[in-house]
Short mmCIF file of C-alpha atoms in Angstrom, two decimals:
data_model
loop_
_atom_site.label_atom_id
_atom_site.label_comp_id
_atom_site.label_asym_id
_atom_site.label_seq_id
_atom_site.Cartn_x
_atom_site.Cartn_y
_atom_site.Cartn_z
CA UNK T 588 -106.50 47.48 30.80
CA UNK T 589 -103.18 49.32 30.71
CA UNK T 590 -102.60 48.42 34.34
CA UNK T 591 -103.34 44.75 33.64
CA UNK T 592 -101.07 44.76 30.60
CA UNK T 593 -98.27 46.35 32.60
CA UNK T 594 -98.72 43.80 35.38
CA UNK T 595 -98.66 40.92 32.91
CA UNK T 596 -95.57 42.29 31.19
CA UNK T 597 -93.88 42.68 34.54
CA UNK T 598 -94.74 39.11 35.53
CA UNK T 599 -93.55 37.78 32.16
CA UNK T 600 -90.24 39.63 32.56
CA UNK T 601 -89.91 38.24 36.09
CA UNK T 602 -90.52 34.68 34.88
CA UNK T 603 -87.97 35.07 32.10
CA UNK T 604 -85.49 36.50 34.56
CA UNK T 605 -85.99 33.58 36.94
CA UNK T 606 -85.63 31.02 34.15
CA UNK T 607 -82.46 32.53 32.70
CA UNK T 608 -81.01 32.78 36.20
CA UNK T 609 -81.86 29.09 36.68
CA UNK T 610 -80.12 28.27 33.41
CA UNK T 611 -76.86 29.36 35.03
CA UNK T 612 -77.13 27.28 38.20
CA UNK T 613 -75.68 24.00 36.89
CA UNK T 614 -73.98 24.47 33.50
CA UNK T 615 -70.68 25.65 35.00
CA UNK T 616 -70.60 22.48 37.12
CA UNK T 617 -71.74 19.75 34.72
CA UNK T 618 -69.22 20.72 32.06
CA UNK T 619 -66.35 19.68 34.34
CA UNK T 620 -66.90 15.89 34.45
CA UNK T 621 -66.19 15.11 30.78
CA UNK T 622 -62.94 17.12 30.99
CA UNK T 623 -61.46 15.50 34.10
CA UNK T 624 -58.91 13.43 32.18
CA UNK T 625 -57.66 16.55 30.35
CA UNK T 626 -57.43 18.55 33.55
CA UNK T 627 -55.55 15.67 35.15
CA UNK T 628 -53.05 15.49 32.30
CA UNK T 629 -52.55 19.24 31.73
CA UNK T 630 -52.44 20.34 35.37
CA UNK T 631 -51.07 17.19 37.00
CA UNK T 632 -54.01 16.78 39.41
CA UNK T 633 -54.81 13.59 41.35
CA UNK T 634 -58.21 11.88 41.42
CA UNK T 635 -58.91 13.19 44.92
CA UNK T 636 -58.03 16.76 43.89
CA UNK T 637 -60.23 16.46 40.81
CA UNK T 638 -63.11 15.42 43.04
CA UNK T 639 -62.73 18.74 44.85
CA UNK T 640 -63.68 20.64 41.68
CA UNK T 641 -67.35 19.79 42.10
CA UNK T 642 -67.09 19.50 45.89
CA UNK T 643 -65.93 23.09 46.44
CA UNK T 644 -69.21 24.56 45.12
CA UNK T 645 -71.14 22.20 47.37
CA UNK T 646 -69.12 23.35 50.38
CA UNK T 647 -69.92 26.92 49.37
CA UNK T 648 -73.61 26.00 49.19
CA UNK T 649 -73.42 24.52 52.70
CA UNK T 650 -71.53 27.46 54.19
CA UNK T 651 -73.48 30.31 52.57
CA UNK T 652 -77.05 29.00 52.35
CA UNK T 653 -77.95 29.77 56.01
CA UNK T 654 -76.86 33.39 55.49
CA UNK T 655 -79.02 34.00 52.44
CA UNK T 656 -82.41 34.63 54.19
CA UNK T 657 -80.79 37.17 56.54
CA UNK T 658 -79.05 38.92 53.63
CA UNK T 659 -82.30 38.88 51.63
CA UNK T 660 -84.05 40.74 54.47
CA UNK T 661 -81.29 43.34 54.55
CA UNK T 662 -80.78 43.89 50.82
CA UNK T 663 -83.93 42.48 49.22
CA UNK T 664 -84.19 39.16 47.40
CA UNK T 665 -84.02 40.74 43.96
CA UNK T 666 -80.86 42.72 44.67
CA UNK T 667 -79.21 39.77 46.37
CA UNK T 668 -79.94 37.51 43.41
CA UNK T 669 -78.55 40.15 41.06
CA UNK T 670 -75.36 40.33 43.11
CA UNK T 671 -75.12 36.55 43.11
CA UNK T 672 -75.34 36.47 39.32
CA UNK T 673 -72.51 39.01 39.11
CA UNK T 674 -70.34 36.86 41.39
CA UNK T 675 -71.17 33.80 39.29
CA UNK T 676 -70.20 35.67 36.11
CA UNK T 677 -66.90 36.72 37.65
CA UNK T 678 -66.20 33.14 38.75
CA UNK T 679 -66.71 31.73 35.25
CA UNK T 680 -64.45 34.43 33.81
CA UNK T 681 -61.70 33.67 36.36
CA UNK T 682 -61.94 29.95 35.63
CA UNK T 683 -61.28 30.69 31.96
CA UNK T 684 -57.64 31.28 32.98
CA UNK T 685 -55.76 28.04 32.16
CA UNK T 686 -54.16 27.52 35.57
CA UNK T 687 -54.76 25.62 38.80
CA UNK T 688 -55.30 28.88 40.70
CA UNK T 689 -57.81 30.20 38.17
CA UNK T 690 -59.59 26.85 38.05
CA UNK T 691 -60.10 26.59 41.80
CA UNK T 692 -60.59 30.29 42.59
CA UNK T 693 -63.21 30.57 39.86
CA UNK T 694 -64.93 27.44 41.14
CA UNK T 695 -65.22 28.95 44.65
CA UNK T 696 -66.82 32.13 43.24
CA UNK T 697 -69.16 30.05 41.10
CA UNK T 698 -70.22 28.12 44.19
CA UNK T 699 -70.91 31.34 46.10
CA UNK T 700 -73.09 32.72 43.32
CA UNK T 701 -75.03 29.51 42.84
CA UNK T 702 -75.55 29.12 46.60
CA UNK T 703 -77.61 32.32 46.77
CA UNK T 704 -79.55 31.45 43.62
CA UNK T 705 -80.41 28.00 44.96
CA UNK T 706 -82.03 29.49 48.07
CA UNK T 707 -83.65 32.55 46.50
CA UNK T 708 -85.43 31.00 43.51
CA UNK T 709 -87.83 28.77 45.54
CA UNK T 710 -88.57 31.69 47.87
CA UNK T 711 -89.28 34.12 45.01
CA UNK T 712 -91.54 31.59 43.29
CA UNK T 713 -93.45 30.96 46.53
CA UNK T 714 -93.82 34.72 47.09
CA UNK T 715 -94.77 35.89 43.61
CA UNK T 716 -96.54 32.79 42.23
CA UNK T 717 -97.98 30.96 45.27
CA UNK T 718 -100.56 29.06 43.20
CA UNK T 719 -98.04 27.89 40.59
CA UNK T 720 -95.21 26.53 42.74
CA UNK T 721 -95.19 23.08 41.16
CA UNK T 722 -95.40 24.33 37.57
CA UNK T 723 -92.72 27.03 37.87
CA UNK T 724 -90.44 24.79 39.94
CA UNK T 725 -90.64 22.21 37.17
CA UNK T 726 -90.02 24.92 34.56
CA UNK T 727 -86.89 26.24 36.21
CA UNK T 728 -85.62 22.73 36.99
CA UNK T 729 -86.17 21.82 33.34
CA UNK T 730 -84.27 24.85 32.08
CA UNK T 731 -81.53 24.28 34.63
CA UNK T 732 -81.23 20.63 33.67
CA UNK T 733 -81.48 21.25 29.94
CA UNK T 734 -78.65 23.77 29.87
CA UNK T 735 -76.62 21.53 32.20
CA UNK T 736 -77.09 18.66 29.74
CA UNK T 737 -75.88 20.79 26.85
CA UNK T 738 -72.85 21.87 28.89
CA UNK T 739 -71.80 18.28 29.52
CA UNK T 740 -72.44 17.24 25.91
CA UNK T 741 -70.48 20.03 24.24
CA UNK T 742 -67.59 20.21 26.74
CA UNK T 743 -65.28 17.82 24.88
CA UNK T 744 -66.13 19.08 21.34
CA UNK T 745 -65.46 22.68 22.41
CA UNK T 746 -62.25 21.60 24.12
CA UNK T 747 -61.15 19.86 20.93
CA UNK T 748 -61.97 22.66 18.51
CA UNK T 749 -61.78 26.00 20.33
CA UNK T 750 -58.61 27.99 21.11
CA UNK T 751 -57.72 27.47 24.74
CA UNK T 752 -59.04 23.91 24.88
CA UNK T 753 -60.61 22.94 28.18
CA UNK T 754 -60.35 26.46 29.64
CA UNK T 755 -62.55 27.81 26.84
CA UNK T 756 -64.98 24.92 27.28
CA UNK T 757 -65.38 25.96 30.93
CA UNK T 758 -65.24 29.73 30.38
CA UNK T 759 -67.61 30.15 27.44
CA UNK T 760 -70.61 29.99 29.78
CA UNK T 761 -69.80 33.52 30.92
CA UNK T 762 -71.94 34.72 27.98
CA UNK T 763 -75.09 33.15 29.40
CA UNK T 764 -74.26 34.54 32.85
CA UNK T 765 -73.95 38.07 31.44
CA UNK T 766 -77.35 37.69 29.76
CA UNK T 767 -78.86 36.66 33.12
CA UNK T 768 -77.40 39.73 34.83
CA UNK T 769 -78.75 42.07 32.15
CA UNK T 770 -82.19 40.47 32.20
CA UNK T 771 -82.38 40.73 36.00
CA UNK T 772 -81.47 44.42 36.23
CA UNK T 773 -85.13 45.59 35.95
CA UNK T 774 -86.04 43.45 38.97
CA UNK T 775 -83.26 45.03 41.02
CA UNK T 776 -84.53 48.52 40.17
CA UNK T 777 -88.12 47.81 41.20
CA UNK T 778 -87.38 45.55 44.18
CA UNK T 779 -89.88 46.22 46.99
CA UNK T 780 -88.63 46.79 50.52
CA UNK T 781 -89.31 43.94 52.92
CA UNK T 782 -92.07 44.81 55.42
CA UNK T 783 -91.12 44.69 59.11
CA UNK T 784 -93.33 41.65 59.68
CA UNK T 785 -91.43 39.77 56.98
CA UNK T 786 -88.08 40.80 58.43
CA UNK T 787 -88.80 39.48 61.92
CA UNK T 788 -87.93 35.81 62.16
CA UNK T 789 -87.60 35.34 58.41
CA UNK T 790 -84.02 34.18 58.70
CA UNK T 791 -84.64 31.71 61.55
CA UNK T 792 -84.26 28.15 60.28
CA UNK T 793 -86.61 25.33 61.36
CA UNK T 794 -83.98 23.20 63.11
CA UNK T 795 -86.59 21.76 65.50
CA UNK T 796 -88.82 20.27 62.80
CA UNK T 797 -88.53 16.58 61.96
CA UNK T 798 -90.20 17.20 58.60
CA UNK T 799 -87.65 19.91 57.81
CA UNK T 800 -84.89 17.40 58.51
CA UNK T 801 -86.57 14.86 56.21
CA UNK T 802 -86.76 17.44 53.41
CA UNK T 803 -83.13 18.30 54.09
CA UNK T 804 -82.10 14.64 53.91
CA UNK T 805 -84.01 14.15 50.65
CA UNK T 806 -82.31 17.20 49.17
CA UNK T 807 -78.89 16.04 50.35
CA UNK T 808 -79.18 12.43 49.22
CA UNK T 809 -80.44 13.24 45.72
CA UNK T 810 -77.76 15.93 45.39
CA UNK T 811 -75.14 13.41 46.58
CA UNK T 812 -76.13 11.19 43.67
CA UNK T 813 -76.38 13.97 41.09
CA UNK T 814 -72.94 15.40 41.76
CA UNK T 815 -71.32 11.98 41.81
CA UNK T 816 -72.89 11.28 38.41
CA UNK T 817 -71.85 14.56 36.77
CA UNK T 818 -68.34 14.36 38.26
CA UNK T 819 -67.41 10.72 37.88
CA UNK T 820 -69.71 8.86 35.49
CA UNK T 821 -67.84 10.01 32.37
CA UNK T 822 -64.66 8.57 33.88
CA UNK T 823 -66.49 5.36 34.85
CA UNK T 824 -67.63 5.00 31.25
CA UNK T 825 -64.20 5.78 29.83
CA UNK T 826 -62.60 3.12 32.02
CA UNK T 827 -65.05 0.62 30.54
CA UNK T 828 -63.80 1.41 27.02
CA UNK T 829 -65.90 4.41 25.95
CA UNK T 830 -64.15 7.42 24.39
CA UNK T 831 -64.08 10.79 26.18
CA UNK T 832 -66.50 12.33 23.68
CA UNK T 833 -68.91 9.37 23.94
CA UNK T 834 -68.76 9.55 27.74
CA UNK T 835 -69.69 13.23 27.57
CA UNK T 836 -72.67 12.44 25.38
CA UNK T 837 -73.76 9.66 27.75
CA UNK T 838 -73.80 12.25 30.52
CA UNK T 839 -75.75 14.49 28.14
CA UNK T 840 -78.25 11.66 27.62
CA UNK T 841 -78.66 11.22 31.38
CA UNK T 842 -79.52 14.90 31.74
CA UNK T 843 -81.79 15.04 28.68
CA UNK T 844 -83.82 12.14 30.05
CA UNK T 845 -83.87 13.90 33.44
CA UNK T 846 -85.21 17.05 31.79
CA UNK T 847 -87.92 15.08 30.03
CA UNK T 848 -88.92 13.42 33.29
CA UNK T 849 -89.04 16.74 35.11
CA UNK T 850 -91.62 17.98 32.60
CA UNK T 851 -94.00 15.21 33.68
CA UNK T 852 -93.70 15.86 37.41
CA UNK T 853 -96.11 18.86 37.68
CA UNK T 854 -98.98 16.71 36.40
CA UNK T 855 -98.16 14.04 38.95
CA UNK T 856 -97.98 16.66 41.70
CA UNK T 857 -101.46 17.94 40.83
CA UNK T 858 -102.88 14.44 40.72
CA UNK T 859 -101.37 13.14 43.96
CA UNK T 860 -102.81 14.09 47.37
CA UNK T 861 -99.26 14.04 48.73
CA UNK T 862 -95.88 13.19 47.27
CA UNK T 863 -94.79 10.20 49.36
CA UNK T 864 -95.53 7.50 46.79
CA UNK T 865 -94.09 9.53 43.91
CA UNK T 866 -90.87 10.32 45.78
CA UNK T 867 -90.49 6.69 46.87
CA UNK T 868 -90.96 5.28 43.37
CA UNK T 869 -88.56 7.79 41.80
CA UNK T 870 -85.93 7.06 44.45
CA UNK T 871 -86.36 3.31 43.78
CA UNK T 872 -85.71 3.95 40.08
CA UNK T 873 -82.41 5.59 41.04
CA UNK T 874 -81.53 2.52 43.12
CA UNK T 875 -82.21 0.31 40.10
CA UNK T 876 -79.90 2.43 37.91
CA UNK T 877 -77.00 2.23 40.35
CA UNK T 878 -77.52 -1.48 40.86
CA UNK T 879 -77.53 -1.98 37.10
CA UNK T 880 -74.13 -0.31 36.79
CA UNK T 881 -72.78 -2.70 39.42
CA UNK T 882 -74.07 -5.95 37.89
CA UNK T 883 -74.08 -5.08 34.16
CA UNK T 884 -71.74 -2.09 33.51
CA UNK T 885 -71.63 -2.89 29.79
CA UNK T 886 -75.24 -1.66 29.52
CA UNK T 887 -74.20 1.90 30.32
CA UNK T 888 -76.66 3.40 27.82
CA UNK T 889 -79.62 1.70 29.52
CA UNK T 890 -78.54 2.70 33.03
CA UNK T 891 -78.01 6.31 31.95
CA UNK T 892 -81.65 6.39 30.87
CA UNK T 893 -82.84 4.75 34.12
CA UNK T 894 -80.80 7.16 36.26
CA UNK T 895 -82.14 10.08 34.23
CA UNK T 896 -85.73 8.94 34.81
CA UNK T 897 -85.26 8.79 38.56
CA UNK T 898 -82.86 11.70 38.92
CA UNK T 899 -84.92 14.24 36.99
CA UNK T 900 -88.03 13.55 39.03
CA UNK T 901 -86.16 13.55 42.35
CA UNK T 902 -84.56 16.92 41.60
CA UNK T 903 -87.93 18.54 40.89
CA UNK T 904 -89.42 16.93 43.99
CA UNK T 905 -86.55 18.14 46.18
CA UNK T 906 -87.01 21.70 44.89
CA UNK T 907 -90.81 21.54 45.08
CA UNK T 908 -90.69 20.31 48.68
CA UNK T 909 -89.04 23.62 49.64
CA UNK T 910 -92.21 25.48 48.66
CA UNK T 911 -94.83 22.80 49.26
CA UNK T 912 -93.70 22.02 52.80
CA UNK T 913 -93.50 25.74 53.74
CA UNK T 914 -96.28 27.94 55.11
CA UNK T 915 -95.29 31.08 53.17
CA UNK T 916 -92.46 32.70 51.22
CA UNK T 917 -90.44 33.45 54.36
CA UNK T 918 -90.86 29.85 55.47
CA UNK T 919 -89.78 28.64 52.02
CA UNK T 920 -86.64 30.75 52.26
CA UNK T 921 -85.82 29.42 55.73
CA UNK T 922 -86.51 25.79 54.76
CA UNK T 923 -84.55 26.25 51.55
CA UNK T 924 -81.57 27.63 53.46
CA UNK T 925 -81.61 24.76 55.94
CA UNK T 926 -82.12 22.04 53.33
CA UNK T 927 -79.44 23.39 51.02
CA UNK T 928 -76.95 24.08 53.80
CA UNK T 929 -77.00 20.67 55.45
CA UNK T 930 -78.07 18.86 52.28
CA UNK T 931 -75.21 20.18 50.18
CA UNK T 932 -72.75 19.52 53.01
CA UNK T 933 -73.82 15.89 52.73
CA UNK T 934 -73.64 16.06 48.94
CA UNK T 935 -70.12 17.54 49.11
CA UNK T 936 -68.87 14.25 50.53
CA UNK T 937 -70.07 12.41 47.42
CA UNK T 938 -67.55 13.20 44.66
CA UNK T 939 -64.55 12.99 47.00
CA UNK T 940 -65.65 9.75 48.70
CA UNK T 941 -66.55 8.18 45.36
CA UNK T 942 -63.10 9.02 43.99
CA UNK T 943 -61.30 7.83 47.13
CA UNK T 944 -63.13 4.49 47.12
CA UNK T 945 -61.96 3.96 43.56
CA UNK T 946 -58.40 4.84 44.47
CA UNK T 947 -58.34 2.43 47.41
CA UNK T 948 -60.38 -0.36 45.85
CA UNK T 949 -60.52 -2.40 42.69
CA UNK T 950 -62.49 -0.76 39.89
CA UNK T 951 -65.80 1.02 40.35
CA UNK T 952 -67.89 -1.68 42.06
CA UNK T 953 -67.25 -0.35 45.56
CA UNK T 954 -68.14 3.28 44.75
CA UNK T 955 -71.26 2.17 42.85
CA UNK T 956 -72.33 -0.05 45.77
CA UNK T 957 -72.13 3.09 47.94
CA UNK T 958 -74.59 4.78 45.58
CA UNK T 959 -77.01 1.89 46.04
CA UNK T 960 -76.89 2.52 49.80
CA UNK T 961 -77.49 6.24 49.27
CA UNK T 962 -80.53 5.53 47.05
CA UNK T 963 -81.93 3.09 49.63
CA UNK T 964 -81.65 5.77 52.32
CA UNK T 965 -83.43 8.21 50.01
CA UNK T 966 -86.32 5.74 49.63
CA UNK T 967 -86.74 5.68 53.40
CA UNK T 968 -86.63 9.48 53.72
CA UNK T 969 -89.24 9.88 50.95
CA UNK T 970 -91.90 8.41 53.19
CA UNK T 971 -91.58 11.40 55.53
CA UNK T 972 -90.57 14.28 53.25
CA UNK T 973 -93.57 13.91 50.92
CA UNK T 974 -96.27 15.17 53.27
CA UNK T 975 -97.06 17.93 55.79
CA UNK T 976 -96.11 21.55 56.43
CA UNK T 977 -93.14 22.90 58.36
CA UNK T 978 -94.01 25.66 60.79
CA UNK T 979 -91.71 28.62 60.25
CA UNK T 980 -89.58 29.38 63.31
CA UNK T 981 -90.95 32.50 64.96
CA UNK T 982 -94.44 31.99 63.50
CA UNK T 983 -95.61 29.47 66.04
CA UNK T 984 -94.35 26.37 67.72
CA UNK T 985 -91.71 24.53 65.74
CA UNK T 986 -92.69 21.28 64.19
CA UNK T 987 -95.00 19.96 61.52
CA UNK T 988 -98.43 21.28 60.63
CA UNK T 989 -100.50 19.22 58.17
CA UNK T 990 -101.64 21.08 55.09
CA UNK T 991 -105.36 21.73 54.68
CA UNK T 992 -106.17 18.71 52.48
CA UNK T 993 -104.12 16.46 54.72
CA UNK T 994 -105.84 17.73 57.89
CA UNK T 995 -109.15 16.75 56.40
CA UNK T 996 -107.93 13.39 55.21
CA UNK T 997 -105.81 12.48 58.23
CA UNK T 998 -106.68 14.32 61.44
CA UNK T 999 -104.20 12.32 63.47
CA UNK T 1000 -101.16 13.21 61.35
#
């Protein structure tokens, strides 16, 4: 009984550690969008330069994600995640400095810390909770999205009322990051060494798998949309006559709806034999939201809700695919590294391109039409990414292996 109680306590502490770590993976990014006009005025930054604020972390994700599985083999996933949380904490603290250098240097460190967390969390969930991938993925996506929503909603009020203005609004999240580091320390102390069989080939990415590329494209396209929304939608709303505070709360609404939607996804995942139809429908909802902003921008409240419905589900699906399409924890880490490397490189183009199209065009119709194209591409990719299993490189021939239920239902897949 004591052994069972100890094991349960250890698992509960691990789950709490994972969830609090997840809570730090978006808040330092989503709080930037509502403050863009203040950063522009105080620091004299252009629209293109402002777009880099949420593009730099994405470039860090793309550059560092392929290295994470190899580093996890060398240092252990728990220790690597702990180190990543320390780097993230340092980045938020540096960005508290009210200067261009502090703003951008802190953002780079934040991106480096989040990059490791993005890759490691799906792998740890697949390893330690293989029968609860959908449920725990939804839980950490919900926490991540919920805290991100709060960050966007309170950014302007904190900037208005706190000493330091926008720098305090961005830097106050260091408190949550410190809590995550402290809560993760027990995992770093008890981290098991990786067995030799896990070390061999664990870091090899499945570049030869068409399914892996579909999962990567789904991750990249939905991230493209998410980071455009959190970076530019407050400015889009402000240009249509909404105040800065109201624009921040509209972004908050988008993320709250997304969180609510993400809570419903695990049930749908258990009910569906595969995820193709679910991913296609959710991507189509995103398309409808972008199209609505093009043809009826005055209904911003409605389109925020629609985008939240589609975006929340697509985020959970993109994260769940990293575990569901993998054979094992090592495969999940390799697929996660590939999907987040190439996917976030694609997503990094989003905020900058969206801002440049506005600079060179008239109003926001052109940039929003681009988002309709991105959502349409995501619909097409959903038909492939929602089914099958990626063979881990080094564990057999590269390619796609149908999962057990799918082999029975569709031998020719």
